[in-house]
Amino acid sequence: MALFRQLDEQVDQLLDLFKKDENWLIVINADPDALGSALALRRMMARRVNAVAIAQINEIKRPDNLSMIRYCRIPTQKLIPNLAAQYDKFALVDSQPHHNPEFKPFQFSVVIDHHPLQQENLVQADFVDIRPKYGAVCTMMTEYLYNMNIRPAKLLATALMYGIRCDTKTFEREFIDADMAAFKYLSKFADSKLMNRISRSEFHLDWMRYFSRAFYNLRRIGHGLFAHCGNVDNPDILVIVADFFTRVHNVPWVVVSGTADDKLVCIFRGDGLRRDMGTMAQKLMNGLGSAGGHKQAARAEVELSALDGVDPEIFMLKRLGQGRKSAIRRI
């Protein structure tokens, strides 16, 4: 029995796109899955194109992401117009073009992702591979490397393994057999000590004050929890806080919100049993901003100007409390 699925047709189609005289830019919204996937795609393009680089649309401030970049030597840089102008072709991994307004200026030739498909936003590209059942795009890229007979070097294997670990939350979120197979396969080549060093770099000391705010503002809404952290230096702080609250006993879903860069940012987490967090995020925002994600994890961002002067915390309480006002209470 083969370790991974056969991808002969997909590999041929993908490699046919790479020309020796072209310069490619791999665009990401940087997180561990995106970083590992981009590094793998860069390896696949090596010696097949004139030049290939990685650029992220977001500012990377989360310590574990910075550690991953440092220790796995991922050559990513901030995407700016002058940088993009140097490249002929563009690839997108761990996202789809409609996921962020900053992707709109680009005509992507390659899109590889695992987020849910939206019929109203079908992806148009020369090569599209979107598998919503997969726990991580790093799993998909591991399958491509295997089918291309490329054995991942230590740093690449570590980055891919860490991406799978993060996006599946060490297999607590939804995953399939391929995710487990990729994780096991990569463990033969990865540096486990290096991965542990990355994973232990999750918090900045000054982020502890946001936990204090979240505890003070924590409310029970129905069976779930909601906390507003106010203005934050970095939206990644909200992810850390939301993931922490998922460990509370008998709480099926959690929403943590805050404001940053003139936006209301909301992080949704669920147990995957009662509510679909991606659907919940979309319904809650009702087209006001970008929203979506997986059954167990989602994110929404809304410009503060779209709230018509309503306090962001009050806005969230009203949205979350529709139909259950009597069930909102402080913890």
CSV table of C-alpha atoms in Angstrom, one decimal:
chain,number,residue,atom,x,y,z
A,1,MET,CA,0.0,0.0,0.0
A,2,ALA,CA,1.4,3.4,-1.0
A,3,LEU,CA,2.3,5.8,1.8
A,4,PHE,CA,0.6,8.7,0.0
A,5,ARG,CA,-1.9,9.1,-2.8
A,6,GLN,CA,-0.6,9.2,-6.3
A,7,LEU,CA,-0.4,12.7,-7.8
A,8,ASP,CA,1.2,12.0,-11.2
A,9,GLU,CA,-1.3,14.1,-13.1
A,10,GLN,CA,-1.2,17.0,-10.7
A,11,VAL,CA,2.6,17.0,-10.5
A,12,ASP,CA,2.9,17.0,-14.3
A,13,GLN,CA,0.4,19.9,-14.6
A,14,LEU,CA,2.2,21.9,-11.9
A,15,LEU,CA,5.7,21.4,-13.2
A,16,ASP,CA,4.6,22.3,-16.7
A,17,LEU,CA,3.9,25.8,-15.4
A,18,PHE,CA,7.5,26.4,-14.2
A,19,LYS,CA,9.7,28.0,-16.9
A,20,LYS,CA,13.4,28.7,-16.7
A,21,ASP,CA,13.1,32.4,-17.7
A,22,GLU,CA,10.3,33.3,-15.2
A,23,ASN,CA,10.5,34.8,-11.7
A,24,TRP,CA,7.9,33.5,-9.2
A,25,LEU,CA,6.7,35.0,-6.0
A,26,ILE,CA,4.9,32.8,-3.4
A,27,VAL,CA,2.4,34.9,-1.5
A,28,ILE,CA,1.2,34.0,1.9
A,29,ASN,CA,-0.7,35.3,5.0
A,30,ALA,CA,2.0,34.0,7.3
A,31,ASP,CA,1.3,31.4,9.9
A,32,PRO,CA,3.1,28.1,10.5
A,33,ASP,CA,1.1,26.1,7.9
A,34,ALA,CA,1.6,28.9,5.2
A,35,LEU,CA,5.3,29.3,6.0
A,36,GLY,CA,6.0,25.5,5.8
A,37,SER,CA,3.9,25.2,2.6
A,38,ALA,CA,5.7,28.1,1.0
A,39,LEU,CA,9.1,26.7,1.8
A,40,ALA,CA,8.1,23.4,0.3
A,41,LEU,CA,6.8,25.0,-2.9
A,42,ARG,CA,10.0,27.0,-3.1
A,43,ARG,CA,11.9,23.7,-2.9
A,44,MET,CA,9.8,22.2,-5.7
A,45,MET,CA,10.5,25.3,-7.9
A,46,ALA,CA,14.3,25.2,-7.3
A,47,ARG,CA,16.3,24.9,-10.5
A,48,ARG,CA,13.1,25.0,-12.6
A,49,VAL,CA,12.6,28.7,-12.7
A,50,ASN,CA,14.9,31.7,-12.9
A,51,ALA,CA,14.1,32.9,-9.4
A,52,VAL,CA,11.6,32.2,-6.6
A,53,ALA,CA,10.8,34.1,-3.4
A,54,ILE,CA,8.3,34.2,-0.5
A,55,ALA,CA,6.4,37.3,0.6
A,56,GLN,CA,3.8,37.7,3.3
A,57,ILE,CA,1.0,40.3,3.4
A,58,ASN,CA,0.9,40.5,7.2
A,59,GLU,CA,3.4,41.8,9.8
A,60,ILE,CA,4.9,38.8,11.6
A,61,LYS,CA,5.1,39.5,15.3
A,62,ARG,CA,4.0,36.3,16.9
A,63,PRO,CA,7.1,34.8,18.7
A,64,ASP,CA,6.6,31.2,17.5
A,65,ASN,CA,6.3,32.3,13.9
A,66,LEU,CA,9.4,34.5,14.2
A,67,SER,CA,11.2,31.5,15.8
A,68,MET,CA,10.1,29.2,12.9
A,69,ILE,CA,11.4,31.7,10.3
A,70,ARG,CA,14.7,32.0,12.2
A,71,TYR,CA,15.4,28.4,13.0
A,72,CYS,CA,14.0,26.9,9.7
A,73,ARG,CA,15.7,29.7,7.7
A,74,ILE,CA,12.5,30.6,5.8
A,75,PRO,CA,13.4,33.6,3.5
A,76,THR,CA,10.1,35.5,3.6
A,77,GLN,CA,9.7,39.3,3.4
A,78,LYS,CA,7.0,41.8,3.6
A,79,LEU,CA,5.0,42.1,0.4
A,80,ILE,CA,5.2,45.7,-1.0
A,81,PRO,CA,4.5,46.9,-4.6
A,82,ASN,CA,8.1,47.4,-5.5
A,83,LEU,CA,8.8,43.8,-4.5
A,84,ALA,CA,5.9,42.4,-6.4
A,85,ALA,CA,6.9,44.3,-9.5
A,86,GLN,CA,10.0,42.2,-9.8
A,87,TYR,CA,8.1,39.0,-10.5
A,88,ASP,CA,6.3,37.6,-13.5
A,89,LYS,CA,4.2,34.8,-11.8
A,90,PHE,CA,2.5,34.4,-8.5
A,91,ALA,CA,1.5,31.5,-6.4
A,92,LEU,CA,-0.8,31.4,-3.3
A,93,VAL,CA,-0.7,28.7,-0.6
A,94,ASP,CA,-2.9,28.2,2.5
A,95,SER,CA,-5.3,30.9,1.3
A,96,GLN,CA,-7.7,31.7,-1.6
A,97,PRO,CA,-7.7,35.0,-3.5
A,98,HIS,CA,-11.0,36.2,-1.8
A,99,HIS,CA,-9.7,35.6,1.7
A,100,ASN,CA,-7.9,39.0,2.0
A,101,PRO,CA,-8.2,42.3,0.0
A,102,GLU,CA,-4.4,42.4,-0.3
A,103,PHE,CA,-4.6,39.3,-2.6
A,104,LYS,CA,-6.9,41.1,-5.1
A,105,PRO,CA,-4.2,42.9,-7.2
A,106,PHE,CA,-2.6,39.5,-8.2
A,107,GLN,CA,-3.4,37.1,-10.9
A,108,PHE,CA,-2.4,33.9,-9.3
A,109,SER,CA,-1.1,31.0,-11.5
A,110,VAL,CA,-1.1,28.5,-8.7
A,111,VAL,CA,-3.4,28.2,-5.7
A,112,ILE,CA,-3.0,25.4,-3.2
A,113,ASP,CA,-5.2,25.4,-0.1
A,114,HIS,CA,-7.4,23.5,2.4
A,115,HIS,CA,-9.9,26.0,3.4
A,116,PRO,CA,-13.6,25.5,2.5
A,117,LEU,CA,-14.7,26.3,-1.0
A,118,GLN,CA,-17.3,29.0,-1.6
A,119,GLN,CA,-19.4,28.7,-4.7
A,120,GLU,CA,-19.7,32.4,-5.0
A,121,ASN,CA,-15.9,32.8,-4.9
A,122,LEU,CA,-14.6,29.9,-7.1
A,123,VAL,CA,-10.9,30.1,-7.6
A,124,GLN,CA,-9.6,30.8,-11.1
A,125,ALA,CA,-5.9,29.9,-11.8
A,126,ASP,CA,-3.9,27.7,-14.1
A,127,PHE,CA,-3.4,25.3,-11.3
A,128,VAL,CA,-5.8,24.9,-8.4
A,129,ASP,CA,-5.7,22.2,-5.7
A,130,ILE,CA,-8.1,22.8,-2.8
A,131,ARG,CA,-8.8,20.0,-0.4
A,132,PRO,CA,-11.0,21.1,2.5
A,133,LYS,CA,-10.9,17.8,4.3
A,134,TYR,CA,-7.1,18.1,4.9
A,135,GLY,CA,-6.0,19.3,8.3
A,136,ALA,CA,-3.0,21.3,6.8
A,137,VAL,CA,-1.7,22.4,3.5
A,138,CYS,CA,1.7,21.2,4.8
A,139,THR,CA,0.3,17.7,4.4
A,140,MET,CA,-0.6,18.4,0.8
A,141,MET,CA,2.9,19.7,0.1
A,142,THR,CA,4.5,16.7,1.8
A,143,GLU,CA,2.5,14.5,-0.7
A,144,TYR,CA,3.8,16.6,-3.6
A,145,LEU,CA,7.4,16.2,-2.4
A,146,TYR,CA,7.0,12.5,-2.0
A,147,ASN,CA,5.5,12.1,-5.5
A,148,MET,CA,8.3,14.1,-6.9
A,149,ASN,CA,10.9,11.9,-5.1
A,150,ILE,CA,12.2,14.9,-3.1
A,151,ARG,CA,13.3,13.9,0.3
A,152,PRO,CA,12.8,17.0,2.6
A,153,ALA,CA,15.9,18.3,4.2
A,154,LYS,CA,16.0,18.7,8.0
A,155,LEU,CA,14.8,22.3,8.1
A,156,LEU,CA,12.1,21.8,5.5
A,157,ALA,CA,10.8,18.7,7.2
A,158,THR,CA,10.7,20.5,10.6
A,159,ALA,CA,8.8,23.4,9.1
A,160,LEU,CA,6.3,21.1,7.4
A,161,MET,CA,5.9,19.0,10.6
A,162,TYR,CA,5.4,22.1,12.7
A,163,GLY,CA,2.8,23.4,10.2
A,164,ILE,CA,0.8,20.2,10.5
A,165,ARG,CA,1.1,20.3,14.3
A,166,CYS,CA,-0.2,23.8,14.5
A,167,ASP,CA,-3.1,23.6,12.0
A,168,THR,CA,-4.4,20.3,13.5
A,169,LYS,CA,-3.6,21.6,17.1
A,170,THR,CA,-1.6,18.4,17.5
A,171,PHE,CA,-4.5,16.4,16.0
A,172,GLU,CA,-7.2,17.8,18.3
A,173,ARG,CA,-8.9,19.5,15.4
A,174,GLU,CA,-10.3,17.8,12.3
A,175,PHE,CA,-7.7,15.8,10.4
A,176,ILE,CA,-7.5,12.8,8.0
A,177,ASP,CA,-5.3,9.8,7.7
A,178,ALA,CA,-3.0,11.7,5.3
A,179,ASP,CA,-2.2,14.3,8.0
A,180,MET,CA,-1.1,11.5,10.3
A,181,ALA,CA,0.9,9.8,7.6
A,182,ALA,CA,2.7,13.0,6.6
A,183,PHE,CA,3.5,13.8,10.2
A,184,LYS,CA,4.9,10.3,10.8
A,185,TYR,CA,6.9,10.4,7.5
A,186,LEU,CA,8.4,13.9,8.2
A,187,SER,CA,9.4,12.8,11.7
A,188,LYS,CA,12.2,10.7,10.1
A,189,PHE,CA,13.8,13.8,8.7
A,190,ALA,CA,12.8,16.6,11.1
A,191,ASP,CA,14.7,17.9,14.1
A,192,SER,CA,12.3,17.3,17.1
A,193,LYS,CA,14.5,19.5,19.4
A,194,LEU,CA,14.3,22.4,17.0
A,195,MET,CA,10.5,22.0,16.7
A,196,ASN,CA,10.1,22.0,20.5
A,197,ARG,CA,12.2,25.2,20.7
A,198,ILE,CA,9.9,26.8,18.2
A,199,SER,CA,6.7,25.7,20.0
A,200,ARG,CA,8.0,27.0,23.3
A,201,SER,CA,8.3,30.5,22.0
A,202,GLU,CA,4.6,31.2,22.0
A,203,PHE,CA,4.2,34.2,24.3
A,204,HIS,CA,5.7,37.6,24.8
A,205,LEU,CA,5.8,38.5,28.5
A,206,ASP,CA,4.0,41.8,27.9
A,207,TRP,CA,1.1,39.8,26.4
A,208,MET,CA,0.0,38.7,29.8
A,209,ARG,CA,-1.9,41.9,30.4
A,210,TYR,CA,-4.3,40.8,27.6
A,211,PHE,CA,-5.2,37.7,29.5
A,212,SER,CA,-6.1,39.9,32.5
A,213,ARG,CA,-8.4,41.9,30.3
A,214,ALA,CA,-10.0,38.8,28.8
A,215,PHE,CA,-10.6,37.3,32.3
A,216,TYR,CA,-12.2,40.6,33.5
A,217,ASN,CA,-14.5,40.9,30.4
A,218,LEU,CA,-15.3,37.2,30.1
A,219,ARG,CA,-19.0,36.5,29.6
A,220,ARG,CA,-21.1,33.4,29.2
A,221,ILE,CA,-23.4,33.5,26.2
A,222,GLY,CA,-25.6,30.5,26.0
A,223,HIS,CA,-23.2,27.6,26.2
A,224,GLY,CA,-20.2,29.6,24.9
A,225,LEU,CA,-17.7,32.1,26.1
A,226,PHE,CA,-17.0,35.6,24.8
A,227,ALA,CA,-14.2,38.0,25.8
A,228,HIS,CA,-13.2,41.4,24.4
A,229,CYS,CA,-9.6,42.4,24.9
A,230,GLY,CA,-9.8,46.0,23.7
A,231,ASN,CA,-7.1,47.5,21.6
A,232,VAL,CA,-4.2,45.0,21.0
A,233,ASP,CA,-0.7,45.5,19.6
A,234,ASN,CA,-1.1,42.4,17.4
A,235,PRO,CA,-4.2,40.4,16.5
A,236,ASP,CA,-2.2,37.2,17.0
A,237,ILE,CA,-2.7,37.9,20.8
A,238,LEU,CA,-6.4,37.1,20.3
A,239,VAL,CA,-5.6,33.7,18.8
A,240,ILE,CA,-3.5,32.9,21.9
A,241,VAL,CA,-6.2,33.9,24.3
A,242,ALA,CA,-9.0,32.1,22.3
A,243,ASP,CA,-6.9,28.9,22.2
A,244,PHE,CA,-6.4,29.1,25.9
A,245,PHE,CA,-10.2,29.4,26.6
A,246,THR,CA,-10.9,26.3,24.5
A,247,ARG,CA,-9.4,24.3,27.4
A,248,VAL,CA,-12.3,25.2,29.7
A,249,HIS,CA,-14.5,22.3,30.6
A,250,ASN,CA,-17.9,22.0,29.0
A,251,VAL,CA,-17.6,25.0,26.8
A,252,PRO,CA,-18.3,24.1,23.1
A,253,TRP,CA,-17.3,27.4,21.5
A,254,VAL,CA,-15.3,30.6,22.3
A,255,VAL,CA,-15.1,34.0,20.6
A,256,VAL,CA,-12.4,36.5,21.5
A,257,SER,CA,-12.4,39.9,19.9
A,258,GLY,CA,-10.2,43.0,20.0
A,259,THR,CA,-9.3,46.0,17.8
A,260,ALA,CA,-6.1,46.6,15.9
A,261,ASP,CA,-5.2,48.8,12.9
A,262,ASP,CA,-8.7,50.4,12.8
A,263,LYS,CA,-10.4,46.9,12.6
A,264,LEU,CA,-12.5,44.7,14.8
A,265,VAL,CA,-10.8,41.3,14.8
A,266,CYS,CA,-12.7,38.3,16.0
A,267,ILE,CA,-11.3,34.8,16.6
A,268,PHE,CA,-13.7,31.8,16.7
A,269,ARG,CA,-12.9,28.4,18.3
A,270,GLY,CA,-15.2,25.4,18.7
A,271,ASP,CA,-15.2,21.7,19.5
A,272,GLY,CA,-16.4,20.8,16.1
A,273,LEU,CA,-19.5,19.0,17.5
A,274,ARG,CA,-22.3,21.6,17.8
A,275,ARG,CA,-21.4,24.6,15.7
A,276,ASP,CA,-19.5,25.3,12.6
A,277,MET,CA,-17.2,28.2,13.4
A,278,GLY,CA,-16.7,29.3,9.8
A,279,THR,CA,-20.4,29.5,9.2
A,280,MET,CA,-20.9,31.2,12.6
A,281,ALA,CA,-18.4,33.9,11.7
A,282,GLN,CA,-20.0,34.6,8.3
A,283,LYS,CA,-23.5,34.8,9.7
A,284,LEU,CA,-22.4,37.0,12.6
A,285,MET,CA,-20.7,39.5,10.4
A,286,ASN,CA,-23.4,39.3,7.7
A,287,GLY,CA,-21.1,40.7,4.9
A,288,LEU,CA,-19.7,43.6,6.9
A,289,GLY,CA,-16.2,42.4,6.5
A,290,SER,CA,-14.1,39.3,5.7
A,291,ALA,CA,-15.2,36.2,7.7
A,292,GLY,CA,-14.7,32.4,7.4
A,293,GLY,CA,-12.7,29.4,8.3
A,294,HIS,CA,-13.1,25.8,9.3
A,295,LYS,CA,-15.6,24.0,11.5
A,296,GLN,CA,-13.4,24.4,14.5
A,297,ALA,CA,-11.5,27.6,13.9
A,298,ALA,CA,-12.5,30.8,12.1
A,299,ARG,CA,-11.6,34.5,11.9
A,300,ALA,CA,-13.5,37.7,11.0
A,301,GLU,CA,-12.3,41.3,10.4
A,302,VAL,CA,-14.5,44.4,10.1
A,303,GLU,CA,-13.4,48.0,9.6
A,304,LEU,CA,-14.4,50.0,12.6
A,305,SER,CA,-16.0,52.6,10.3
A,306,ALA,CA,-18.5,49.9,9.4
A,307,LEU,CA,-19.8,49.7,13.0
A,308,ASP,CA,-21.4,53.2,12.7
A,309,GLY,CA,-19.9,54.4,15.9
A,310,VAL,CA,-21.0,51.4,18.0
A,311,ASP,CA,-18.5,50.3,20.6
A,312,PRO,CA,-16.8,47.1,19.3
A,313,GLU,CA,-17.6,45.1,22.5
A,314,ILE,CA,-21.2,46.2,22.4
A,315,PHE,CA,-21.4,45.3,18.7
A,316,MET,CA,-20.2,41.8,19.4
A,317,LEU,CA,-22.4,41.3,22.4
A,318,LYS,CA,-25.5,42.3,20.4
A,319,ARG,CA,-24.5,40.0,17.5
A,320,LEU,CA,-23.7,37.1,19.7
A,321,GLY,CA,-26.7,37.6,22.0
A,322,GLN,CA,-29.4,37.8,19.3
A,323,GLY,CA,-32.2,35.5,20.5
A,324,ARG,CA,-30.5,34.8,23.8
A,325,LYS,CA,-30.2,38.1,25.6
A,326,SER,CA,-31.2,36.6,29.0
A,327,ALA,CA,-28.4,34.1,28.6
A,328,ILE,CA,-25.6,36.7,28.6
A,329,ARG,CA,-23.9,37.0,32.0
A,330,ARG,CA,-20.5,37.9,33.4
A,331,ILE,CA,-18.4,35.0,34.7
